[in-house]
XYZ file of C-alpha atoms in Angstrom:
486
model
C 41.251 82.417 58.934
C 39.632 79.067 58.377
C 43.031 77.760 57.323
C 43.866 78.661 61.021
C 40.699 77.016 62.227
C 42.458 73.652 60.834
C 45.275 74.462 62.461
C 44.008 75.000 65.666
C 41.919 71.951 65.270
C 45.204 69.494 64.532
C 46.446 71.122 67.497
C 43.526 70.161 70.093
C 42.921 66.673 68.672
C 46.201 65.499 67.824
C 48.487 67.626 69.692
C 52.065 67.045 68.708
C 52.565 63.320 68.276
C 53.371 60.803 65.274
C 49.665 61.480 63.637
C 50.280 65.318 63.308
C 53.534 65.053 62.003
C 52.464 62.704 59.771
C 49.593 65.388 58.335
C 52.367 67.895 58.696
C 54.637 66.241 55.984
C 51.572 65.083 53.865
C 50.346 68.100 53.506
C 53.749 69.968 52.629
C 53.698 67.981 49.769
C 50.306 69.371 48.755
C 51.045 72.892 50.138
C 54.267 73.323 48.384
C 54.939 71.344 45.643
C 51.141 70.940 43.781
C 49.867 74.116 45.293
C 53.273 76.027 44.029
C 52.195 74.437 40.565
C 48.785 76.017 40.352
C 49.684 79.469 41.570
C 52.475 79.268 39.298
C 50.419 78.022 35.974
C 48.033 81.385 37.620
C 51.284 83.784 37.608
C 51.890 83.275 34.364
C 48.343 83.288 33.084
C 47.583 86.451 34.087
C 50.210 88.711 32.232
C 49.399 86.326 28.784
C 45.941 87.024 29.408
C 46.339 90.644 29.744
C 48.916 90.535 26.097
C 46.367 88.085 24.642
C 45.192 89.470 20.978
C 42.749 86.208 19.942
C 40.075 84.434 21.729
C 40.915 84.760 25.035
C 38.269 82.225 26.193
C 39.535 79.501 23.574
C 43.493 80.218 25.643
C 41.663 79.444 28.810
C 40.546 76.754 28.011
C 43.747 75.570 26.196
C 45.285 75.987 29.591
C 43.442 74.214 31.668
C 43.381 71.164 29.303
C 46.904 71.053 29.920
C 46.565 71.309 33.226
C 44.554 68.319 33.517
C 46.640 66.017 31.776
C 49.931 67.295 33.919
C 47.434 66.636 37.227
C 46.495 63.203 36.258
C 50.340 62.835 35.217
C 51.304 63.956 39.166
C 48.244 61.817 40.357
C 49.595 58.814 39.439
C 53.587 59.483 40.718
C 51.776 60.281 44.209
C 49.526 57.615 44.189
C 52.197 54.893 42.971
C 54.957 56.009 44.977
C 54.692 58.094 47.655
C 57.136 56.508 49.930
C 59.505 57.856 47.254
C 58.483 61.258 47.276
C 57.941 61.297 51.019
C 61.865 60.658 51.461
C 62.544 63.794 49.570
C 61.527 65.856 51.818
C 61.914 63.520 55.054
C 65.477 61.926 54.915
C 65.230 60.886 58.474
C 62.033 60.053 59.999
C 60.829 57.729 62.508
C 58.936 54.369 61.075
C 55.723 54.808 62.449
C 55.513 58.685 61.504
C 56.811 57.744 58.189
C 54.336 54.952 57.528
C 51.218 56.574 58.589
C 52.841 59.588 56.022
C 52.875 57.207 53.434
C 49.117 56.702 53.876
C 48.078 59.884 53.706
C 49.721 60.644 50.575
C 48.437 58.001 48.369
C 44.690 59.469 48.517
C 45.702 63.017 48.964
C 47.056 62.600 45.599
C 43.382 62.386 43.866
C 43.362 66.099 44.685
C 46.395 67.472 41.987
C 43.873 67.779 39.457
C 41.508 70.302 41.606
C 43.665 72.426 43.072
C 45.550 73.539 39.827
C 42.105 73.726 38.011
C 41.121 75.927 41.293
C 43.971 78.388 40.439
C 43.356 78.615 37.399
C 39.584 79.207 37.695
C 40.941 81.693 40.686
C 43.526 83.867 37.970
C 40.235 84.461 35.748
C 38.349 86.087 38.536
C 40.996 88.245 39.674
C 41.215 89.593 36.324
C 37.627 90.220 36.836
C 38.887 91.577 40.023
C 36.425 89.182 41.909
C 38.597 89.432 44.783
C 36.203 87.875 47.221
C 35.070 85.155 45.264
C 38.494 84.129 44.609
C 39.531 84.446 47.882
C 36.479 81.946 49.548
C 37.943 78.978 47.173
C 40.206 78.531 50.559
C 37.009 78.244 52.789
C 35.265 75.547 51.539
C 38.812 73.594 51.635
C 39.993 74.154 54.873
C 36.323 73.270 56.354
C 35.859 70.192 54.789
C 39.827 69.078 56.050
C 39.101 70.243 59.694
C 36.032 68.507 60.005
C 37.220 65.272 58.352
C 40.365 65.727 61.558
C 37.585 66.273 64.104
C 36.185 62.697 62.403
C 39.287 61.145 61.940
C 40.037 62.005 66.003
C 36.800 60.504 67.275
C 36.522 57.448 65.451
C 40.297 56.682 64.776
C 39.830 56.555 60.859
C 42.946 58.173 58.869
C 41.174 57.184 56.007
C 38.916 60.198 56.498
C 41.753 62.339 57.586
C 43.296 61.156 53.992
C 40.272 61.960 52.067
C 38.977 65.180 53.594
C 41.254 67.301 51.623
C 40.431 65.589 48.410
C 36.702 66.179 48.608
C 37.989 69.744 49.961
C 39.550 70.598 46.956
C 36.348 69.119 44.639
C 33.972 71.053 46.609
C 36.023 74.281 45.714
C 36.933 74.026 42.366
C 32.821 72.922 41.931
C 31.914 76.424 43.732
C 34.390 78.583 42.015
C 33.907 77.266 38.345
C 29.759 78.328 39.349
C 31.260 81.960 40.189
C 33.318 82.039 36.725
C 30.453 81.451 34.855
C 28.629 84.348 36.161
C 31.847 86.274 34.647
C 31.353 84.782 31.500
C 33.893 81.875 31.632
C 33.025 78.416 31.238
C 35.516 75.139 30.829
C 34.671 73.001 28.015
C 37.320 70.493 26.506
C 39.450 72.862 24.196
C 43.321 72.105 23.058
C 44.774 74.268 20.100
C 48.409 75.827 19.979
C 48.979 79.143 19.803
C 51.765 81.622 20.773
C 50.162 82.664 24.207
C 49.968 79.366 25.218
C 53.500 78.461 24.240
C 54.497 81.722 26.228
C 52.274 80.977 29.214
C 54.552 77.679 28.904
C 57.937 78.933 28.632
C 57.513 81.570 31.322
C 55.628 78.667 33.477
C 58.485 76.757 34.067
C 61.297 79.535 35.960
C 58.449 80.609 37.868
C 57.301 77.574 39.189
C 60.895 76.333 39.522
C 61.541 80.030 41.353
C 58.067 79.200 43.509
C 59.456 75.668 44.382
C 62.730 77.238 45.432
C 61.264 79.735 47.369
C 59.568 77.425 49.528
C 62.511 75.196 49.611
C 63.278 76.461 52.799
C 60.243 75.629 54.694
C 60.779 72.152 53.420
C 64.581 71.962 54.264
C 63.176 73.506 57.758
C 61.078 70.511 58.290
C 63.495 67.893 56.660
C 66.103 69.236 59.216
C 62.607 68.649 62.335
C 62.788 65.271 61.157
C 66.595 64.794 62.861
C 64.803 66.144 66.014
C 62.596 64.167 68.423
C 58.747 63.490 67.518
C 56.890 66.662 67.749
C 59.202 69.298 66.244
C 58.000 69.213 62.912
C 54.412 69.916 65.053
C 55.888 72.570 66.662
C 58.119 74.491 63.739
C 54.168 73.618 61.705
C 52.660 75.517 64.524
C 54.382 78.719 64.693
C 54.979 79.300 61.052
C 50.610 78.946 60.853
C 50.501 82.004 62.889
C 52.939 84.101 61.141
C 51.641 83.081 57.946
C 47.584 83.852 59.581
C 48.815 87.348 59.982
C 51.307 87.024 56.183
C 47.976 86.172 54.621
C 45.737 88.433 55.886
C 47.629 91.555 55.465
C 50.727 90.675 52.773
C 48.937 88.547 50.192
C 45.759 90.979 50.230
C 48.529 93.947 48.885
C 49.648 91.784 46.105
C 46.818 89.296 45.542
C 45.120 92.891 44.591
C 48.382 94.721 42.699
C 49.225 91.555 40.477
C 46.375 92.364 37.644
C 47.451 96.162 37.940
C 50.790 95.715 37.905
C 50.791 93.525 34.991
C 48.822 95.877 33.187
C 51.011 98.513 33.844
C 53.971 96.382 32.367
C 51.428 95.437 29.438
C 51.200 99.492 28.515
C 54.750 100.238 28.777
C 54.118 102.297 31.848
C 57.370 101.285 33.785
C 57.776 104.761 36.006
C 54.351 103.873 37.308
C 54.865 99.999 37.656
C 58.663 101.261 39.795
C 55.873 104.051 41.911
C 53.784 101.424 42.929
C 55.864 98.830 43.821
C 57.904 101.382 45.839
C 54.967 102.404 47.604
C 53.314 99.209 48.419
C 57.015 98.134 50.176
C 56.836 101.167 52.795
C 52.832 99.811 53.352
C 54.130 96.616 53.990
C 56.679 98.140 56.370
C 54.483 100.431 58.287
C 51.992 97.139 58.951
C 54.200 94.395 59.497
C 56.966 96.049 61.622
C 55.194 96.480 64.857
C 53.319 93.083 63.954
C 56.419 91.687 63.778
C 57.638 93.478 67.021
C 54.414 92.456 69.058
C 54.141 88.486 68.192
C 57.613 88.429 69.426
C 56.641 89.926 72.975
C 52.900 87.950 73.006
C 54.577 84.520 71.437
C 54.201 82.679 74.557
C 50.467 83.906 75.571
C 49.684 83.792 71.943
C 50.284 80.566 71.249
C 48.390 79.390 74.708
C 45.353 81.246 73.663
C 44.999 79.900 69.850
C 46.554 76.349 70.754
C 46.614 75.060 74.411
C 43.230 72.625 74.546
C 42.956 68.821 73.883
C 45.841 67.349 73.577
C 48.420 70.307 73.395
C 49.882 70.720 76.626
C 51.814 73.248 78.016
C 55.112 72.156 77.069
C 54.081 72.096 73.750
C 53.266 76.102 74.461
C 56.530 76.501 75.050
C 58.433 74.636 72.564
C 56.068 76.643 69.368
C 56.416 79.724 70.870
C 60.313 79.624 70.979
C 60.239 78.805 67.568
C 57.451 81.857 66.862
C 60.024 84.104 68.290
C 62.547 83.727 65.632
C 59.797 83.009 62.704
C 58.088 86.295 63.648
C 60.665 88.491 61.371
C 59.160 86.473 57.923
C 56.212 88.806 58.529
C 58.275 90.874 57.216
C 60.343 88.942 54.221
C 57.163 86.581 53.954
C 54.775 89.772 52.775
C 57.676 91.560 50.397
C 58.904 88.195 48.561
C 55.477 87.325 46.420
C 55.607 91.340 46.115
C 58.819 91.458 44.701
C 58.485 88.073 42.409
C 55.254 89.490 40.667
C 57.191 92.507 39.699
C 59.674 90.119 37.748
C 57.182 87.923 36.513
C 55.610 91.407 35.110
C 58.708 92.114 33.462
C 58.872 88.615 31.588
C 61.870 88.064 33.855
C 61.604 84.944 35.986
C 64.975 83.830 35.347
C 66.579 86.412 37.605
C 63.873 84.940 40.470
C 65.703 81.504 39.548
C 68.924 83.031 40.917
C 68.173 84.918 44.065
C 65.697 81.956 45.109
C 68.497 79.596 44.830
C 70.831 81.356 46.769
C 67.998 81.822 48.931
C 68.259 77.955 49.599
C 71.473 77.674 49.885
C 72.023 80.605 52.477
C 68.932 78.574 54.345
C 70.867 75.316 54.177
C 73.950 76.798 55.720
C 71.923 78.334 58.431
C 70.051 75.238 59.393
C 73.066 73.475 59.432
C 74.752 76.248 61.818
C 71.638 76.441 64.243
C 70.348 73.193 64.411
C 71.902 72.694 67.397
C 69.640 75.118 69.027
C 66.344 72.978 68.526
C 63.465 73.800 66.626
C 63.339 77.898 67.384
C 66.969 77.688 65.481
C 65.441 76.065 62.357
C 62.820 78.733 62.392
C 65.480 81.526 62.595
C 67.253 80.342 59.565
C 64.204 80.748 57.791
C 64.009 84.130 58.974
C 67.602 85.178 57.784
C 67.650 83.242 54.348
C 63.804 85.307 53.881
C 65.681 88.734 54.684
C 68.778 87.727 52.447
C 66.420 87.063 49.175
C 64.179 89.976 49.902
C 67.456 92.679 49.717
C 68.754 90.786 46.804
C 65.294 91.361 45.238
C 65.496 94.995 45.985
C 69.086 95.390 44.636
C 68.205 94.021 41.296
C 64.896 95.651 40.872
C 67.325 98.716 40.855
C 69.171 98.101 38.202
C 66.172 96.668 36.113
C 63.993 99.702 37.107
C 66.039 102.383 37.984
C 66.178 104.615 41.067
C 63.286 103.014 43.409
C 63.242 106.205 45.386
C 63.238 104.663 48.943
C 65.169 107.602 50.059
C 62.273 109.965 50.015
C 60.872 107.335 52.197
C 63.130 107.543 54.597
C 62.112 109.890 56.878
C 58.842 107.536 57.566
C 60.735 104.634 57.455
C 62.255 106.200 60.634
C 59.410 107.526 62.170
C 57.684 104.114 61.978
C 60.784 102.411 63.550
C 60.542 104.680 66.481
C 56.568 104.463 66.961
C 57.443 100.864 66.838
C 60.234 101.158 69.501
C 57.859 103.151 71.616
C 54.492 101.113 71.106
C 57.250 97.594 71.830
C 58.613 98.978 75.184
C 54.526 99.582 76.076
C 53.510 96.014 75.351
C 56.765 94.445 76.671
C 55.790 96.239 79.942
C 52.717 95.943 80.068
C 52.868 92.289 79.382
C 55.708 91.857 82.551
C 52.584 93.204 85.085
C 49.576 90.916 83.468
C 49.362 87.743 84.641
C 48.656 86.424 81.043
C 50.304 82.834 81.434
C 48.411 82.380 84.643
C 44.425 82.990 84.247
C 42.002 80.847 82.410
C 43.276 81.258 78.521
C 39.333 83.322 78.404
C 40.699 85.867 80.257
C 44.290 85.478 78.994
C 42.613 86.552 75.372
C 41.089 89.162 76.256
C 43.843 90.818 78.708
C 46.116 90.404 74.960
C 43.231 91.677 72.809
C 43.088 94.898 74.999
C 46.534 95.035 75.116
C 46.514 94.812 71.253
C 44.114 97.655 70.679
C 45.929 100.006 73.113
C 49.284 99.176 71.323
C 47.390 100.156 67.817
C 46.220 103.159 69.091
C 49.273 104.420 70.922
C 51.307 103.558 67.262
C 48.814 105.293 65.124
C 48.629 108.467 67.492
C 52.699 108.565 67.678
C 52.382 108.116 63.666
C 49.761 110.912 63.437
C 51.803 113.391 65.683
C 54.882 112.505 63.694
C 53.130 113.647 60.613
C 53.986 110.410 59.356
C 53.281 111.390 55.559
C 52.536 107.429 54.110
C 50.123 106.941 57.459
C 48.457 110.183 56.590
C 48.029 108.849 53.305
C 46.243 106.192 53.947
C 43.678 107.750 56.508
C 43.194 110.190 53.911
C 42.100 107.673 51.325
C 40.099 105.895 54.435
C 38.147 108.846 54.242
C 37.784 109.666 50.948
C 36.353 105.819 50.342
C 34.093 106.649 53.494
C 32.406 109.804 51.856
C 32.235 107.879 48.829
């Protein structure tokens, strides 16, 4: 939520011009490539941790001391040259976009070291299954960055723009290394070899190379924005914020919570529990994130008016991000099942299979840029979509033949009953939305003639569900209540 805050912030102050396209392709560095590297040094971490027969501590921090010296290693590339990185990802730019880019970079950089260290601190606590704590490392980020843009805005200083997600970063690896010691953890310089370490390693590398390729297409995406006139990349940023708000909230909280399990389920040998609850946790993500998906499509425009249109975003810049939401709504879907489906090969000690279907991933994305492009920005944003939904069936498929029978097909009957309460609940919302006049009043009113709208939707796809006898829904209020007596 905060991480939307920022968002919404760029938006008001900046708009879509050279300065928040600039921020845009700084921070995709930071986002993708350096973030990527901490969750994946995490990923692997876990499962060793779990295995781990000596000092687990001592591993720790063996792990982070290596993670130091590879920050301070990527420091000094970012710092040195980050108009050479910068092209990587932005072959064709304009000069001033490009310079100001540049800028940013160099004392981003200074923040490598804390945000691995942050993950790292993070994968401790979730073994502790300190979700909360873990999950508030984000807050203290994403405020310091949106109030060094509100700064930045006022007194025209990208300087402060530059260093508000370095001090970020500090301030939340300084907060979450306090919470780890309350659960017995503490970093002291440590470096000895041992065979968990060497593992952690080796399985590091084809998941981070897997993570990298994964988001490959976001960054191809925005390489491809940088072709179009100034603003795209603003607008394609923009859209995919709001799909990933709703990706975060509901997708990562399934597997950000399953990982530890599921690893220990792999660490026991218990594989026909590890293949129920992954198949499970698929048909949760389904039932959620269908009508989601269904309803941001419908609300894109008013949406996108209510969270963005202030400041400097105008109207037309309404309409441009909510085209593109309408095609990057379906990675709701693909967006919540991918880190799902990777976790369950990282489990296994198999990233090498990831390797594959992430790279064909990319190159399915490539091809689809390449054949859309001429649509504008919503077409970039639909080949994201497609290349998600390609890697997310090859997942399935060779899950199959790792695990076994999945046994989707006794989930097929719900799988159909939550299409058609999503047909029903769409044709509701679609209507209902036709007689509002939600582009039209004061964006106030707008919000809550959608929030209402929202609710009613929810209630008329849970009742369908319910009189259904939906048997996963049924489930889950079951469980709702059993945690309420409890």
């Amino acid at each position: 939520m905060t991480g939307f805050v920022r968002e919404i912030i760029l938006a008001a102050f900046f708009g879509a011009d050279v300065v928040s396209d600039a921020f845009v392709l700084a921070n995709t560095i930071f986002d993708t490539f350096i973030a990527v590297l901490g969750a994946s040094f995490a990923a692997c971490f876990i499962p060793v941790y779990q295995r781990a027969k000596g000092d687990k501590i001592l591993l720790t921090r063996s792990v982070m001391s290596v993670a130091i010296i590879m920050g301070l290693a990527i420091t000094l590339v970012l710092a040195i040259f980050p108009n050479v990185v910068l092209r990587l990802i932005a072959f064709q730019i304009d000069p001033e976009t490009f310079e100001i880019a540049v800028f940013f970079v160099r004392y981003m950089a200074w923040s490598v070291v804390f945000i691995i260290l942050t993950d790292i601190f993070n994968a401790h606590l979730e073994i502790e299954s300190a979700f909360f704590s873990s999950g508030m490392r984000y807050v203290w980020r994403n405020l310091t960055v949106a109030l060094g843009l509100v700064l930045g805005a006022m007194f025209g200083f990208n300087l402060v723009i530059a260093l508000a997600p370095v001090v970020g970063n500090i301030f939340s690896m300084v907060i979450i290394s306090l919470v780890s010691r309350k659960h017995g953890y503490v970093y002291r310089p440590y470096f000895a070899k041992s065979l968990e370490l060497k593992e952690m390693l080796v399985l590091g590398i084809p998941i981070y190379i897997t993570a990298i390729i994964g988001y490959m297409n976001l960054i191809i995406s925005r390489s491809f924005a940088t072709t179009l006139p100034v603003g795209n990349i603003s607008f394609l940023n923009y859209s995919y914020r709001i799909v990933m708000l709703f990706t975060m909230l509901l997708g990562k909280t399934l597997f950000t919570v399953l990982y530890p399990h599921m690893s220990k389920l792999a660490a026991d040998g218990d594989l026909v529990k590890l293949k129920t609850t992954l198949t499970k946790s698929v048909v949760y993500v389904m039932l959620v994130m269908i009508p989601f998906c269904v309803g941001l499509i419908i609300l894109a425009q008013p949406g996108v008016r209510i969270l963005f249109e202030r400041g400097y975003f105008t109207t037309e810049h309404t309409f441009y991000t909510a085209a593109a939401l309408r095609m990057y709504a379906f990675v709701l879907i693909s967006g919540s099942l991918t880190p799902l489906m990777l976790r369950a090969f990282y489990v296994l000690q198999d990233a090498k299979t990831t390797i594959v279907v992430a790279s064909i991933s990319v190159i399915a994305g490539i091809g689809f840029n390449f054949l859309f492009l001429s649509i504008g920005v919503e077409g970039l944003a639909l080949s994201a979509s497609l290349s998600g939904f390609l890697a997310v069936v090859l997942w399935l498929i060779l899950l199959r033949r790792r695990l076994g029978c999945l046994n989707f097909i006794s989930y097929v009957p719900d799988l159909i009953k939550i299409v058609a309460a999503t047909i029903v609940m769409g044709v509701f919302v679609w209507f209902a939305a036709g007689m509002l006049p939600l582009m039209t009043v004061t964006i106030w009113q707008s919000a809550l003639m959608c929030v209402i709208l929202t609710m009613l939707a929810m209630l008329i796809y849970c009742a369908l569900l319910a009189s259904l006898k939906c048997k996963i829904f049924l489930e889950i209020i079951s469980q709702v209540r059993k945690f309420k007596k409890g």
